[in-house]
XYZ file of C-alpha atoms in Angstrom:
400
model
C 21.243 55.224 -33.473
C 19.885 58.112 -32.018
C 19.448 59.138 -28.295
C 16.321 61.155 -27.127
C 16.962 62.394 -23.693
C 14.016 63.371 -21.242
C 14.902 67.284 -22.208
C 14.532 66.720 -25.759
C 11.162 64.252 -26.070
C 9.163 61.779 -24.644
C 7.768 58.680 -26.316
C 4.408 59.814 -25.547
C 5.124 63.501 -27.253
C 6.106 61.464 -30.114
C 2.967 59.602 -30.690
C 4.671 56.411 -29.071
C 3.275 54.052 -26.828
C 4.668 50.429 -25.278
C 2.291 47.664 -27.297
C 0.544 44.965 -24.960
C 2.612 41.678 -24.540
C -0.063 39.972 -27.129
C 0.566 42.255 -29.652
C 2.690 41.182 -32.896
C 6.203 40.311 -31.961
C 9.782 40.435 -34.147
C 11.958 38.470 -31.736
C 12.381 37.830 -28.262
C 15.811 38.378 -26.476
C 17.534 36.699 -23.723
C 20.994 36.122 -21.897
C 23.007 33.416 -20.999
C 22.649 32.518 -17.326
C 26.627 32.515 -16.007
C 27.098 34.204 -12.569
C 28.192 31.084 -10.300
C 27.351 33.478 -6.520
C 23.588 33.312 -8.450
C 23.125 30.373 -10.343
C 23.644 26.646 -8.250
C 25.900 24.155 -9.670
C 28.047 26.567 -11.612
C 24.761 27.340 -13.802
C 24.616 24.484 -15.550
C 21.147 23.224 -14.698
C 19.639 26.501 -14.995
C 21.423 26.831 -18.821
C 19.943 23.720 -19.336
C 16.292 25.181 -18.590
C 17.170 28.483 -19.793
C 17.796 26.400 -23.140
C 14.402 24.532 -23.042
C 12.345 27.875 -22.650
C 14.157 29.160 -25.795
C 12.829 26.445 -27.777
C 9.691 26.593 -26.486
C 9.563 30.288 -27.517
C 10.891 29.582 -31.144
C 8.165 27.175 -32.234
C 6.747 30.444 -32.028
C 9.173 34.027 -32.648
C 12.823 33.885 -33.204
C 14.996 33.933 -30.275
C 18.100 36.106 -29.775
C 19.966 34.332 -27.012
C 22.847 36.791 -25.642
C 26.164 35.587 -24.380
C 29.290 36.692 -22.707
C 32.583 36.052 -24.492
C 34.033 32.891 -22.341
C 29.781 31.619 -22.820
C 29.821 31.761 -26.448
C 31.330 28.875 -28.086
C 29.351 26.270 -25.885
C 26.174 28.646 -26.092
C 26.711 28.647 -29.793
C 26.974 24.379 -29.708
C 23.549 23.955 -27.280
C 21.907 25.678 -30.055
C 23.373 24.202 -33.134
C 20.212 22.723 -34.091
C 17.822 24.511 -33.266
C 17.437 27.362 -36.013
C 15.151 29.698 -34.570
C 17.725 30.476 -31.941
C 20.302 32.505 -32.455
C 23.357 33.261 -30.667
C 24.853 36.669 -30.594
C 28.185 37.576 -28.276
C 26.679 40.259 -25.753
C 28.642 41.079 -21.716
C 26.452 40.450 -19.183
C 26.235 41.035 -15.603
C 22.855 38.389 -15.075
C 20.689 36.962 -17.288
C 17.332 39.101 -16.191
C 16.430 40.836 -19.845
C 13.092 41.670 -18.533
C 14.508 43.617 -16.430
C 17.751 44.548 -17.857
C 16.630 44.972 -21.398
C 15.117 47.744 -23.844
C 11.095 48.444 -23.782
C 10.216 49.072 -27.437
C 7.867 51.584 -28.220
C 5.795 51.676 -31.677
C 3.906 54.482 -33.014
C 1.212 52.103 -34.700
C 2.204 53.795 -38.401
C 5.592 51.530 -38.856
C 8.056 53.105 -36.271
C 9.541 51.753 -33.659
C 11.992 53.181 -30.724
C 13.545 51.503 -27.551
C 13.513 52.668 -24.182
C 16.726 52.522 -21.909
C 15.663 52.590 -18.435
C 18.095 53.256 -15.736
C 19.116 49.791 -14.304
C 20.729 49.334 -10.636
C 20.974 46.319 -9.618
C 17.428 46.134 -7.729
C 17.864 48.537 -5.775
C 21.359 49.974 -5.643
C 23.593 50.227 -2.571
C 20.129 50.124 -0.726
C 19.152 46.991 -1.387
C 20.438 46.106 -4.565
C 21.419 41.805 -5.094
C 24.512 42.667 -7.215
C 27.278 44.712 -7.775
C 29.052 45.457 -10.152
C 25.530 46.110 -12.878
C 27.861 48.383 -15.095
C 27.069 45.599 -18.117
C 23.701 45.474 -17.379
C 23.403 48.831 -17.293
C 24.222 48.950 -20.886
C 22.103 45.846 -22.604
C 19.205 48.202 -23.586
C 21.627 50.248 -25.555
C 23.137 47.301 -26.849
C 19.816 46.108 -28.520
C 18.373 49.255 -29.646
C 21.551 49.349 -32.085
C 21.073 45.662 -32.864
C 17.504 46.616 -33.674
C 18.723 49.526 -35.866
C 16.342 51.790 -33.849
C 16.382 55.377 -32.189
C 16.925 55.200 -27.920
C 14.859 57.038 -25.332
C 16.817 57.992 -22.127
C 14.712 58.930 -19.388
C 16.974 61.398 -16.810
C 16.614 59.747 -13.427
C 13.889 56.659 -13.285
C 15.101 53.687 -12.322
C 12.955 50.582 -13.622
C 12.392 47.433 -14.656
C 10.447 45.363 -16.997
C 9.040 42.946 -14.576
C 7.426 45.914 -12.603
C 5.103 46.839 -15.519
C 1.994 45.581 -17.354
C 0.639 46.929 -20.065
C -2.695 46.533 -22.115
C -1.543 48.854 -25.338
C -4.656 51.253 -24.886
C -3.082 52.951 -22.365
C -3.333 51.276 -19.257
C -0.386 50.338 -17.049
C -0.473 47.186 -13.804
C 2.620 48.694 -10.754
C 3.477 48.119 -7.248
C 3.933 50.535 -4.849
C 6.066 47.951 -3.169
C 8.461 47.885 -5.702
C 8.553 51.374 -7.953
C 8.341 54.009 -4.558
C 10.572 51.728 -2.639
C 14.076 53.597 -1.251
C 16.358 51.590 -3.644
C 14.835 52.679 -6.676
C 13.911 56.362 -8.489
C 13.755 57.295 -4.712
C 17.396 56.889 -4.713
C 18.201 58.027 -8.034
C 16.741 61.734 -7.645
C 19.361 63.753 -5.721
C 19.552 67.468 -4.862
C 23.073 67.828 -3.186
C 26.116 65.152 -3.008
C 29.202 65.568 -1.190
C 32.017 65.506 -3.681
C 34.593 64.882 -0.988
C 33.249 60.942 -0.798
C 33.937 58.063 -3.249
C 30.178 57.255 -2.593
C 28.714 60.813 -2.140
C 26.102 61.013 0.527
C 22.963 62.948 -0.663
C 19.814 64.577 0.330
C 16.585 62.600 -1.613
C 14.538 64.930 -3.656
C 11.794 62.642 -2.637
C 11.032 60.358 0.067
C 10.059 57.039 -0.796
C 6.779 55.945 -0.506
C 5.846 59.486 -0.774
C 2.664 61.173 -2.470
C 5.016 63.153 -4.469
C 6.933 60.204 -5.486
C 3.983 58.400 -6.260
C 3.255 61.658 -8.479
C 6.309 61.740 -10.250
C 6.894 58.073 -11.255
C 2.969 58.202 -12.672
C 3.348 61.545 -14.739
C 6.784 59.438 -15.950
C 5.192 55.811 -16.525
C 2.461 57.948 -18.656
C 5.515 60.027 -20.636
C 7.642 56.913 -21.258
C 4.499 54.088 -21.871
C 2.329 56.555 -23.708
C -0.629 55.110 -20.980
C -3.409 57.588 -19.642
C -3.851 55.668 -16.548
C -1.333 53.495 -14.133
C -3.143 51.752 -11.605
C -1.265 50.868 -8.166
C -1.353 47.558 -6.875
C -0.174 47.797 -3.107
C 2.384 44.519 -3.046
C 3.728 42.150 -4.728
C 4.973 38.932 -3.460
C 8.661 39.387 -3.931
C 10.337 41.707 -1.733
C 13.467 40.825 -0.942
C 14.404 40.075 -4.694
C 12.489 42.669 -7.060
C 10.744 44.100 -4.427
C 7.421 43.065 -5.626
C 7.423 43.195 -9.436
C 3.828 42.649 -10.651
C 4.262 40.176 -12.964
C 4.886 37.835 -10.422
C 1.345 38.705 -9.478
C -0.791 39.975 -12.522
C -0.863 40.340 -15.787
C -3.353 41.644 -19.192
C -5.085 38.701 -21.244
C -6.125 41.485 -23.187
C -7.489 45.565 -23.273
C -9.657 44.784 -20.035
C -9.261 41.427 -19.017
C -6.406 40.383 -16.208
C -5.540 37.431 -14.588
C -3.907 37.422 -10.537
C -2.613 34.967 -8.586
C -4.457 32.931 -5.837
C -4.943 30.896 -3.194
C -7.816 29.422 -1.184
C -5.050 28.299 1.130
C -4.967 31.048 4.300
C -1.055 29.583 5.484
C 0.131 29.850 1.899
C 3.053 32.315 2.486
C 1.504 35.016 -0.115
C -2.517 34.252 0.884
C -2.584 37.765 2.186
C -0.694 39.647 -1.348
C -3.195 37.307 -3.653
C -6.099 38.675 -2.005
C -5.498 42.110 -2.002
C -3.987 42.049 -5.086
C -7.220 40.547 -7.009
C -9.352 42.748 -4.809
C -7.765 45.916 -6.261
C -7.466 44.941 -9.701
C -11.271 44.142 -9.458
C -12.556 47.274 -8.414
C -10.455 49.092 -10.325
C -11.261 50.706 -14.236
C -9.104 50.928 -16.903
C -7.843 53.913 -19.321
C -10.905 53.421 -21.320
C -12.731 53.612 -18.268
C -14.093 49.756 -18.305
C -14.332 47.668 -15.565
C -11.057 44.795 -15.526
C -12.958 41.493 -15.714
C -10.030 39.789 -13.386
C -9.751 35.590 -13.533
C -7.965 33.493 -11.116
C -4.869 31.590 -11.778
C -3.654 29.359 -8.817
C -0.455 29.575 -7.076
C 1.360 25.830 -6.165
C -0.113 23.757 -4.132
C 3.364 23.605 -2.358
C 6.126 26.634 -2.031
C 8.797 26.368 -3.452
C 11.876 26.007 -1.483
C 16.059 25.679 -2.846
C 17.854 22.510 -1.564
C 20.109 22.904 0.603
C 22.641 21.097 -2.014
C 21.924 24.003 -4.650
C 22.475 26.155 -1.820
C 25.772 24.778 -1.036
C 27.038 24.943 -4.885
C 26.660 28.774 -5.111
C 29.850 30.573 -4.437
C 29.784 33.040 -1.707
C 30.471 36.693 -2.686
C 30.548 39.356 -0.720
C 28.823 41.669 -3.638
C 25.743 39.111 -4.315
C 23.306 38.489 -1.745
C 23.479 34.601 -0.547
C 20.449 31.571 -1.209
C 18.789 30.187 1.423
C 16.767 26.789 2.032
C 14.301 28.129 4.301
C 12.811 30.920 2.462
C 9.849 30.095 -0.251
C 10.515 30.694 -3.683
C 9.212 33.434 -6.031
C 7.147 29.999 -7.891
C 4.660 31.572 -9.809
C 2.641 30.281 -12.505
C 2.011 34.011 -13.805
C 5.144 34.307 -14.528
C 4.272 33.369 -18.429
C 5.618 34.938 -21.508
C 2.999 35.657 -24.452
C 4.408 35.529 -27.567
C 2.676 35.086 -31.418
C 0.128 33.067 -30.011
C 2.111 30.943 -27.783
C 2.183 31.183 -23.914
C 5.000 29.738 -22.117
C 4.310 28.896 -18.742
C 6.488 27.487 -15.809
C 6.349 24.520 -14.357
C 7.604 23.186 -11.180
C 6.489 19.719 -10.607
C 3.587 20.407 -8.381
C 0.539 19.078 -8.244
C -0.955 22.330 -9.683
C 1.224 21.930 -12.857
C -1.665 21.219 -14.843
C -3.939 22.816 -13.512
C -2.620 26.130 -14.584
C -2.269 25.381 -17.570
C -5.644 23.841 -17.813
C -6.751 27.563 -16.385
C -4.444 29.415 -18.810
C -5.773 27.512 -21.821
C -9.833 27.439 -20.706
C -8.814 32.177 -20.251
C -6.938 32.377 -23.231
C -9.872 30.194 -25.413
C -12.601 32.046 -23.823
C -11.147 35.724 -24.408
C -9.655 35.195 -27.752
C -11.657 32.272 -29.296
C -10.682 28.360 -29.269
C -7.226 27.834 -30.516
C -5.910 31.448 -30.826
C -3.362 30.277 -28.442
C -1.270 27.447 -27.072
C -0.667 27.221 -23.754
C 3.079 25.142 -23.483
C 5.121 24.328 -20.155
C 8.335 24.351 -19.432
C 10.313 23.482 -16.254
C 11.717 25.927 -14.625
C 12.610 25.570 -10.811
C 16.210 25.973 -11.622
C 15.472 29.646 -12.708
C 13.264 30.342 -9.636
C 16.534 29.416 -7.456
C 18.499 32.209 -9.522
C 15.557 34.316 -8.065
C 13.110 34.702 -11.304
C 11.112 32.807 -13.562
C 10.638 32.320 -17.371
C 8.896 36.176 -18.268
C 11.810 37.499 -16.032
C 14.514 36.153 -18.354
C 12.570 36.972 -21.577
C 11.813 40.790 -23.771
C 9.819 40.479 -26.566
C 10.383 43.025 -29.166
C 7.198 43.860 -30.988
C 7.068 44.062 -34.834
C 6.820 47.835 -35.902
């Protein structure tokens, strides 16, 4: 495997470009869910779910489920019959391969690359949730050799999966809540450190939030997504976990079409974030310069709070920030993973459980024709507790 470093090429100089989530995929990864100051009840329950999703995935693309060492053996037994999951030994910090793991790249003439992003922790010793992310750091690398393909290494930008969408004709969904926020490329870009500390103190080459930030991390989504255009959502409803990943909030149906999150409910805790979120996406064009046709997916009727048992079960760690019972939960049903004609959508026990996928199934027959895809739920509170949802624990690696 080869390494392409940001002074030697781009995937965009190379005629690459990040396909759309409905595009033709080879496999989709995930990891084991194990950390026990994350995951309530020693991480059993959310296994259990974690387990369910991968099923749901391989009646549709081949699973590669990841596991550490000590995981292995009874990772290895959940899945003894179920043969479109396989179970590969891989170290792990979390279980987040959205976010930790490679963004393949394809040249539409039969190549295909990976891209390692820098990875810390959301948010580093700013705001980061974990610590050690030294593993984590390292799982893109770790599938781009599994995948037997080259590695682009950008030289300072921070990111992670969950904070893009992509249509595949160069058009790419962000937050500014999330990628010019201090913990991430804001905090990565240094001029001067002081060698004399163990964790050198430096001066930022940009501020965050920052026109000049906001300049950089576009000219670099463009260079490392082969996009023409990255349009800026403001927020995203998340921001004391991801800070605000968008695809908590919105996501391509296909080249020009987007569905957001909403809410006809003004106390809902993220009434104001729907709003301006669908507002933006609706006046806004895309690369090819066409108007996003934008459809409405509803939010749960209720929040989505942790018990105070599951609270009780994690183990308190000074390096992993602590679950609460009186905070609503990241429970979004756009939080869906695409994949070879299946979508796989959370579920939380709400009322609005069907509904959604009612909605998903009525968008996905009327943009791609009756039956081109099946809509297919799968519980999945447990893994909003461990602070994600079902796309955040899944990458889908496209087919070259």
């Amino acid at each position: 495997m080869r390494t392409i470093y940001e002074s030697d090429s781009t995937p965009k100089a190379d005629g690459y470009y990040m396909p759309a989530e409905f595009s033709k995929q080879k496999r989709v990864w995930m990891g084991w869910p194990h950390r026990t100051d994350t995951w309530a009840h020693g991480a059993k329950p959310a296994q259990a779910q974690y387990a369910n999703v991968a099923r749901a995935i391989a009646e549709f693309t081949p699973v590669y489920m990841c596991a550490n060492q000590v995981d292995y053996a009874n990772c290895k037994a959940v899945f003894e019959d179920d043969p479109g999951v396989h179970v590969i030994e891989m170290t792990t910090d979390d279980a987040w391969f959205r976010d930790t793991g490679a963004t393949y790249v394809v040249d539409g003439k039969g190549g295909k690359r990976a891209v390692h992003w820098h990875f810390n922790g959301y948010g580093g010793f700013v705001d980061g949730l974990y610590f050690p992310w030294d593993k984590d750091e390292q799982i893109a690398l770790k599938m781009a050799e599994l995948s037997e393909v080259d590695r682009y290494r950008p030289d300072d930008m921070i990111l992670e999966g969950g904070s893009i969408t992509v249509d595949g004709e160069g058009t790419v969904v962000v937050t500014d809540q999330c990628l010019l926020s201090p913990g991430r490329t804001a905090s990565a870009v240094r001029v001067e450190e002081d060698e004399d500390n163990i964790w050198p103190t430096f001066e930022l080459a940009f501020k965050p939030w920052s026109d000049e930030l906001r300049e950089y991390m576009t000219e670099h989504l463009k260079a490392y997504l082969g996009v023409e255009k990255v349009i800026w959502v403001k927020e995203g409803i998340d921001p004391s976990e991801t800070n605000g990943h968008i695809d908590d909030v919105a996501t391509f149906i296909a080249p020009g079409v987007m569905a957001c999150i909403w809410t006809d409910d003004p106390d809902y805790p993220f009434y104001r974030q729907c709003h301006e979120a669908y507002e933006t996406l609706s006046n806004a064009t895309d690369a090819k310069g066409r108007k996003l046709k934008v459809y409405k997916l509803p939010m749960p009727v209720e929040p989505v709070y942790m018990d105070q048992a599951s609270c009780d079960s994690i183990d308190i760690d000074e390096n992993a920030e602590p679950r609460v019972s009186d905070e609503p939960l990241i429970a979004s049903y756009m939080n869906f993973l695409v994949t070879n004609g299946g979508i796989i959508t959370p579920q939380y026990g709400d009322v609005n459980d069907a509904l959604a996928i009612e909605t998903l199934q009525k968008i996905y027959d009327e943009t791609w024709g009756e039956g081109a895809y099946k809509v297919v739920g799968v519980q999945s509170e447990q893994v909003v507790f461990g602070g994600g949802n079902i796309h955040c624990i899944t990458q889908q690696e496209p087919e070259a």
